[in-house]
């Protein structure tokens, strides 16, 4: 008997609020990466895209390909008491990743063993090639990054709602650093909401009907996280989905959002 578990379903996500602690199981694809770097622990986010693979940012993992990285489920810090830990058996950096420009800032981690899907552990859907996300489209970003520049790391997974910013506005804000392989989101002229240090690699998702679609991967922002002049910048998943798909042959659902 074959049982299909579809991506993008979060049965415990019943309420969405920006800039607050997430409820237990609200984001069942959220992963926390614990990376040994220069003798210390560094933290990044990631997203579960099927039972064996995690999507994250290349800048989190470049130079640490031989490091064992622990991936834990979002519900560890969501007060659910449920968690799963894995090490990475393989890390693959996007073949055209450009550091320090962060172009194609995408990496894949193969887990040491498959995870078992539950209401608290589920994969996210990926935006297909050609997907369009117009300025103003509402998205949600999640992670355990600092609550503000120079602040502390939270114990509980945080969520924030931010609108997509056009690439032209984002390009102008960053003085030409933004490419078509990136997507931006944030509250320009308002600020106060968005990713910060420790959120890198985590997912930016939007809702398409009843399914959650990942459109971006947290890549970079201005040094001061909540600066209203600079939206958050994310690796655009739809521009790399063919590369992502080519890396492994497992089936997962692709959603086109027009």
Short mmCIF file of C-alpha atoms in Angstrom, two decimals:
data_model
loop_
_atom_site.label_atom_id
_atom_site.label_comp_id
_atom_site.label_asym_id
_atom_site.label_seq_id
_atom_site.Cartn_x
_atom_site.Cartn_y
_atom_site.Cartn_z
CA UNK A 1 0.00 0.00 0.00
CA UNK A 2 1.33 3.44 -0.92
CA UNK A 3 0.45 6.35 1.35
CA UNK A 4 0.99 9.89 0.05
CA UNK A 5 1.71 12.69 2.51
CA UNK A 6 1.19 15.97 0.72
CA UNK A 7 3.40 18.96 1.37
CA UNK A 8 2.37 22.32 2.73
CA UNK A 9 -0.22 21.08 5.21
CA UNK A 10 -0.13 22.44 8.75
CA UNK A 11 -3.20 21.05 10.53
CA UNK A 12 -2.26 22.70 13.82
CA UNK A 13 -1.82 26.16 12.31
CA UNK A 14 -5.08 27.80 13.34
CA UNK A 15 -3.94 31.36 14.09
CA UNK A 16 -1.35 33.58 12.48
CA UNK A 17 0.04 36.67 14.21
CA UNK A 18 3.12 38.66 13.32
CA UNK A 19 6.14 39.09 15.54
CA UNK A 20 5.13 36.66 18.26
CA UNK A 21 5.89 33.17 19.51
CA UNK A 22 4.50 30.46 17.24
CA UNK A 23 1.96 27.99 18.55
CA UNK A 24 2.85 24.31 18.87
CA UNK A 25 2.99 22.62 15.47
CA UNK A 26 2.11 25.76 13.51
CA UNK A 27 5.11 25.38 11.20
CA UNK A 28 5.80 21.61 11.04
CA UNK A 29 8.57 21.92 8.40
CA UNK A 30 10.72 24.30 10.47
CA UNK A 31 14.24 23.02 11.17
CA UNK A 32 16.99 24.38 13.40
CA UNK A 33 20.57 23.71 12.29
CA UNK A 34 23.28 23.50 14.96
CA UNK A 35 26.62 23.95 13.21
CA UNK A 36 30.07 23.64 14.76
CA UNK A 37 32.07 26.61 13.46
CA UNK A 38 35.48 27.62 14.78
CA UNK A 39 34.92 25.58 17.92
CA UNK A 40 31.61 27.25 18.70
CA UNK A 41 27.97 26.52 17.90
CA UNK A 42 26.38 28.56 15.13
CA UNK A 43 22.68 28.48 14.39
CA UNK A 44 20.66 28.66 11.20
CA UNK A 45 17.19 27.70 10.09
CA UNK A 46 15.95 25.33 7.43
CA UNK A 47 12.84 23.68 6.06
CA UNK A 48 11.88 20.05 5.65
CA UNK A 49 11.00 19.40 1.99
CA UNK A 50 10.52 15.64 2.27
CA UNK A 51 11.36 12.87 4.72
CA UNK A 52 15.07 12.92 3.84
CA UNK A 53 16.04 16.44 2.80
CA UNK A 54 16.27 19.91 4.36
CA UNK A 55 16.53 23.19 2.44
CA UNK A 56 18.69 25.97 3.90
CA UNK A 57 21.09 28.80 2.97
CA UNK A 58 24.49 28.16 1.42
CA UNK A 59 26.21 30.84 3.52
CA UNK A 60 25.28 28.88 6.65
CA UNK A 61 27.10 25.78 5.46
CA UNK A 62 29.87 26.79 3.08
CA UNK A 63 33.17 25.71 4.61
CA UNK A 64 31.47 23.28 6.97
CA UNK A 65 30.51 20.57 4.50
CA UNK A 66 32.24 17.90 6.59
CA UNK A 67 30.58 19.05 9.81
CA UNK A 68 27.77 17.00 11.31
CA UNK A 69 24.79 19.29 11.61
CA UNK A 70 21.86 18.57 13.87
CA UNK A 71 18.39 19.26 12.55
CA UNK A 72 15.56 19.59 15.05
CA UNK A 73 11.87 20.00 14.50
CA UNK A 74 10.18 23.34 15.12
CA UNK A 75 8.08 21.88 17.93
CA UNK A 76 11.07 21.54 20.24
CA UNK A 77 10.64 25.20 21.14
CA UNK A 78 6.92 25.36 20.53
CA UNK A 79 5.95 23.88 23.89
CA UNK A 80 4.70 20.67 22.28
CA UNK A 81 7.32 18.45 23.90
CA UNK A 82 7.87 16.66 20.58
CA UNK A 83 11.19 16.71 18.77
CA UNK A 84 13.31 14.75 16.36
CA UNK A 85 17.07 15.04 15.93
CA UNK A 86 19.15 14.08 12.93
CA UNK A 87 22.67 14.65 11.66
CA UNK A 88 23.43 15.56 8.06
CA UNK A 89 24.92 12.76 5.99
CA UNK A 90 25.48 15.03 3.00
CA UNK A 91 25.52 18.78 2.33
CA UNK A 92 25.19 20.19 -1.19
CA UNK A 93 25.79 23.86 -1.99
CA UNK A 94 24.08 25.43 -5.02
CA UNK A 95 26.60 25.07 -7.89
CA UNK A 96 26.51 28.78 -8.76
CA UNK A 97 26.39 30.19 -5.23
CA UNK A 98 28.27 33.49 -5.10
CA UNK A 99 29.75 34.52 -1.77
CA UNK A 100 29.89 37.29 -0.53
CA UNK A 101 27.13 38.52 -2.86
CA UNK A 102 24.83 35.73 -1.63
CA UNK A 103 23.48 35.06 -5.11
CA UNK A 104 21.81 31.60 -5.29
CA UNK A 105 22.19 31.30 -1.51
CA UNK A 106 20.78 27.77 -1.37
CA UNK A 107 21.95 24.49 0.18
CA UNK A 108 20.46 21.04 0.67
CA UNK A 109 21.14 18.69 3.56
CA UNK A 110 20.42 14.99 3.39
CA UNK A 111 19.40 13.63 6.78
CA UNK A 112 21.17 10.67 8.35
CA UNK A 113 17.85 8.83 8.45
CA UNK A 114 14.31 9.54 7.31
CA UNK A 115 11.88 11.36 9.58
CA UNK A 116 8.37 10.09 10.25
CA UNK A 117 5.60 12.51 9.36
CA UNK A 118 3.12 13.51 12.06
CA UNK A 119 0.96 16.58 12.65
CA UNK A 120 4.12 18.17 14.08
CA UNK A 121 6.56 17.05 11.38
CA UNK A 122 5.56 17.68 7.76
CA UNK A 123 7.21 18.95 4.56
CA UNK A 124 6.58 22.33 2.96
CA UNK A 125 5.72 22.78 -0.72
CA UNK A 126 8.20 24.57 -2.99
CA UNK A 127 7.35 27.34 -5.44
CA UNK A 128 7.85 26.07 -9.00
CA UNK A 129 9.78 27.77 -11.77
CA UNK A 130 7.80 30.69 -13.13
CA UNK A 131 5.98 31.39 -9.87
CA UNK A 132 5.19 35.07 -9.41
CA UNK A 133 4.87 36.85 -6.08
CA UNK A 134 3.64 40.39 -6.59
CA UNK A 135 4.60 43.26 -4.31
CA UNK A 136 2.29 43.27 -1.31
CA UNK A 137 1.79 39.50 -1.25
CA UNK A 138 1.67 38.48 2.41
CA UNK A 139 4.29 36.01 3.58
CA UNK A 140 5.40 34.56 6.91
CA UNK A 141 8.95 34.10 8.13
CA UNK A 142 9.89 31.85 11.05
CA UNK A 143 13.00 31.19 13.09
CA UNK A 144 14.91 31.31 16.36
CA UNK A 145 16.97 34.36 15.38
CA UNK A 146 17.59 37.34 17.64
CA UNK A 147 14.52 39.33 18.58
CA UNK A 148 16.32 42.56 17.67
CA UNK A 149 19.78 43.73 16.63
CA UNK A 150 22.14 43.10 19.53
CA UNK A 151 19.39 41.27 21.40
CA UNK A 152 19.07 37.73 22.69
CA UNK A 153 17.98 34.50 21.04
CA UNK A 154 14.46 33.31 21.95
CA UNK A 155 13.74 29.88 23.38
CA UNK A 156 10.52 29.58 21.40
CA UNK A 157 10.13 29.66 17.61
CA UNK A 158 9.07 33.11 16.39
CA UNK A 159 6.84 34.01 13.44
CA UNK A 160 6.36 37.30 11.64
CA UNK A 161 4.14 38.40 8.76
CA UNK A 162 5.73 40.62 6.11
CA UNK A 163 4.67 41.68 2.58
CA UNK A 164 6.72 41.03 -0.55
CA UNK A 165 8.68 44.07 -1.76
CA UNK A 166 9.24 44.51 -5.50
CA UNK A 167 12.72 43.63 -6.72
CA UNK A 168 13.12 47.12 -8.17
CA UNK A 169 12.45 48.77 -4.80
CA UNK A 170 14.71 46.25 -3.08
CA UNK A 171 17.44 46.77 -5.70
CA UNK A 172 17.33 50.52 -5.09
CA UNK A 173 17.40 50.08 -1.31
CA UNK A 174 20.54 47.95 -1.42
CA UNK A 175 22.33 49.92 -4.12
CA UNK A 176 22.25 47.22 -6.77
CA UNK A 177 23.09 44.18 -4.64
CA UNK A 178 19.79 42.42 -5.32
CA UNK A 179 19.52 40.00 -8.28
CA UNK A 180 16.63 38.18 -9.94
CA UNK A 181 17.62 35.10 -7.92
CA UNK A 182 16.40 36.92 -4.81
CA UNK A 183 13.01 37.92 -3.43
CA UNK A 184 12.49 40.61 -0.80
CA UNK A 185 9.94 41.19 1.94
CA UNK A 186 9.51 43.67 4.75
CA UNK A 187 7.82 46.82 5.96
CA UNK A 188 9.66 49.63 4.14
CA UNK A 189 9.46 52.98 5.99
CA UNK A 190 8.01 51.16 9.01
CA UNK A 191 10.49 48.42 9.92
CA UNK A 192 10.43 46.48 13.16
CA UNK A 193 9.57 43.14 11.55
CA UNK A 194 11.74 40.66 9.69
CA UNK A 195 14.59 38.16 10.02
CA UNK A 196 17.62 38.78 12.21
CA UNK A 197 20.89 37.04 13.14
CA UNK A 198 20.23 33.31 13.51
CA UNK A 199 17.25 33.21 11.13
CA UNK A 200 19.37 32.59 8.02
CA UNK A 201 18.33 29.53 6.03
CA UNK A 202 14.80 29.55 7.38
CA UNK A 203 11.69 29.57 5.19
CA UNK A 204 9.59 32.40 3.87
CA UNK A 205 6.19 30.92 3.06
CA UNK A 206 2.84 32.03 1.72
CA UNK A 207 -0.56 30.42 1.58
CA UNK A 208 -2.17 29.13 -1.62
CA UNK A 209 -5.61 27.87 -0.65
CA UNK A 210 -5.05 25.35 2.12
CA UNK A 211 -1.38 24.75 1.28
CA UNK A 212 1.76 26.56 2.41
CA UNK A 213 4.30 27.33 -0.32
CA UNK A 214 7.93 28.24 0.33
CA UNK A 215 8.96 31.14 -1.89
CA UNK A 216 12.18 32.20 -0.18
CA UNK A 217 15.09 31.23 2.06
CA UNK A 218 16.35 33.81 4.58
CA UNK A 219 19.60 35.13 3.10
CA UNK A 220 20.58 38.57 4.39
CA UNK A 221 19.42 41.93 5.67
CA UNK A 222 21.09 45.15 6.67
CA UNK A 223 23.36 45.00 9.71
CA UNK A 224 20.58 46.53 11.80
CA UNK A 225 17.84 43.94 11.36
CA UNK A 226 14.83 46.19 11.82
CA UNK A 227 16.07 49.17 9.77
CA UNK A 228 12.96 50.42 7.91
CA UNK A 229 15.05 51.38 4.85
CA UNK A 230 16.07 47.80 4.08
CA UNK A 231 13.71 44.85 3.58
CA UNK A 232 14.86 41.30 4.23
CA UNK A 233 16.42 39.51 1.26
CA UNK A 234 15.71 35.85 0.50
CA UNK A 235 16.98 33.31 -2.03
CA UNK A 236 14.19 32.89 -4.58
CA UNK A 237 13.17 29.22 -4.49
CA UNK A 238 11.36 29.28 -7.84
CA UNK A 239 14.54 30.29 -9.68
CA UNK A 240 16.41 27.26 -8.34
CA UNK A 241 13.72 24.61 -8.14
CA UNK A 242 15.11 22.73 -11.17
CA UNK A 243 18.53 22.57 -9.48
CA UNK A 244 16.92 21.48 -6.22
CA UNK A 245 14.89 18.81 -7.99
CA UNK A 246 17.90 17.56 -9.97
CA UNK A 247 19.93 16.97 -6.80
CA UNK A 248 17.64 14.21 -5.65
CA UNK A 249 15.06 11.97 -7.28
CA UNK A 250 12.46 11.82 -4.51
CA UNK A 251 8.98 13.05 -5.34
CA UNK A 252 7.58 16.14 -3.73
CA UNK A 253 4.73 18.42 -4.72
CA UNK A 254 5.51 21.57 -6.73
CA UNK A 255 3.01 24.41 -6.51
CA UNK A 256 2.86 27.19 -9.09
CA UNK A 257 1.56 30.46 -7.71
CA UNK A 258 0.63 32.98 -10.34
#
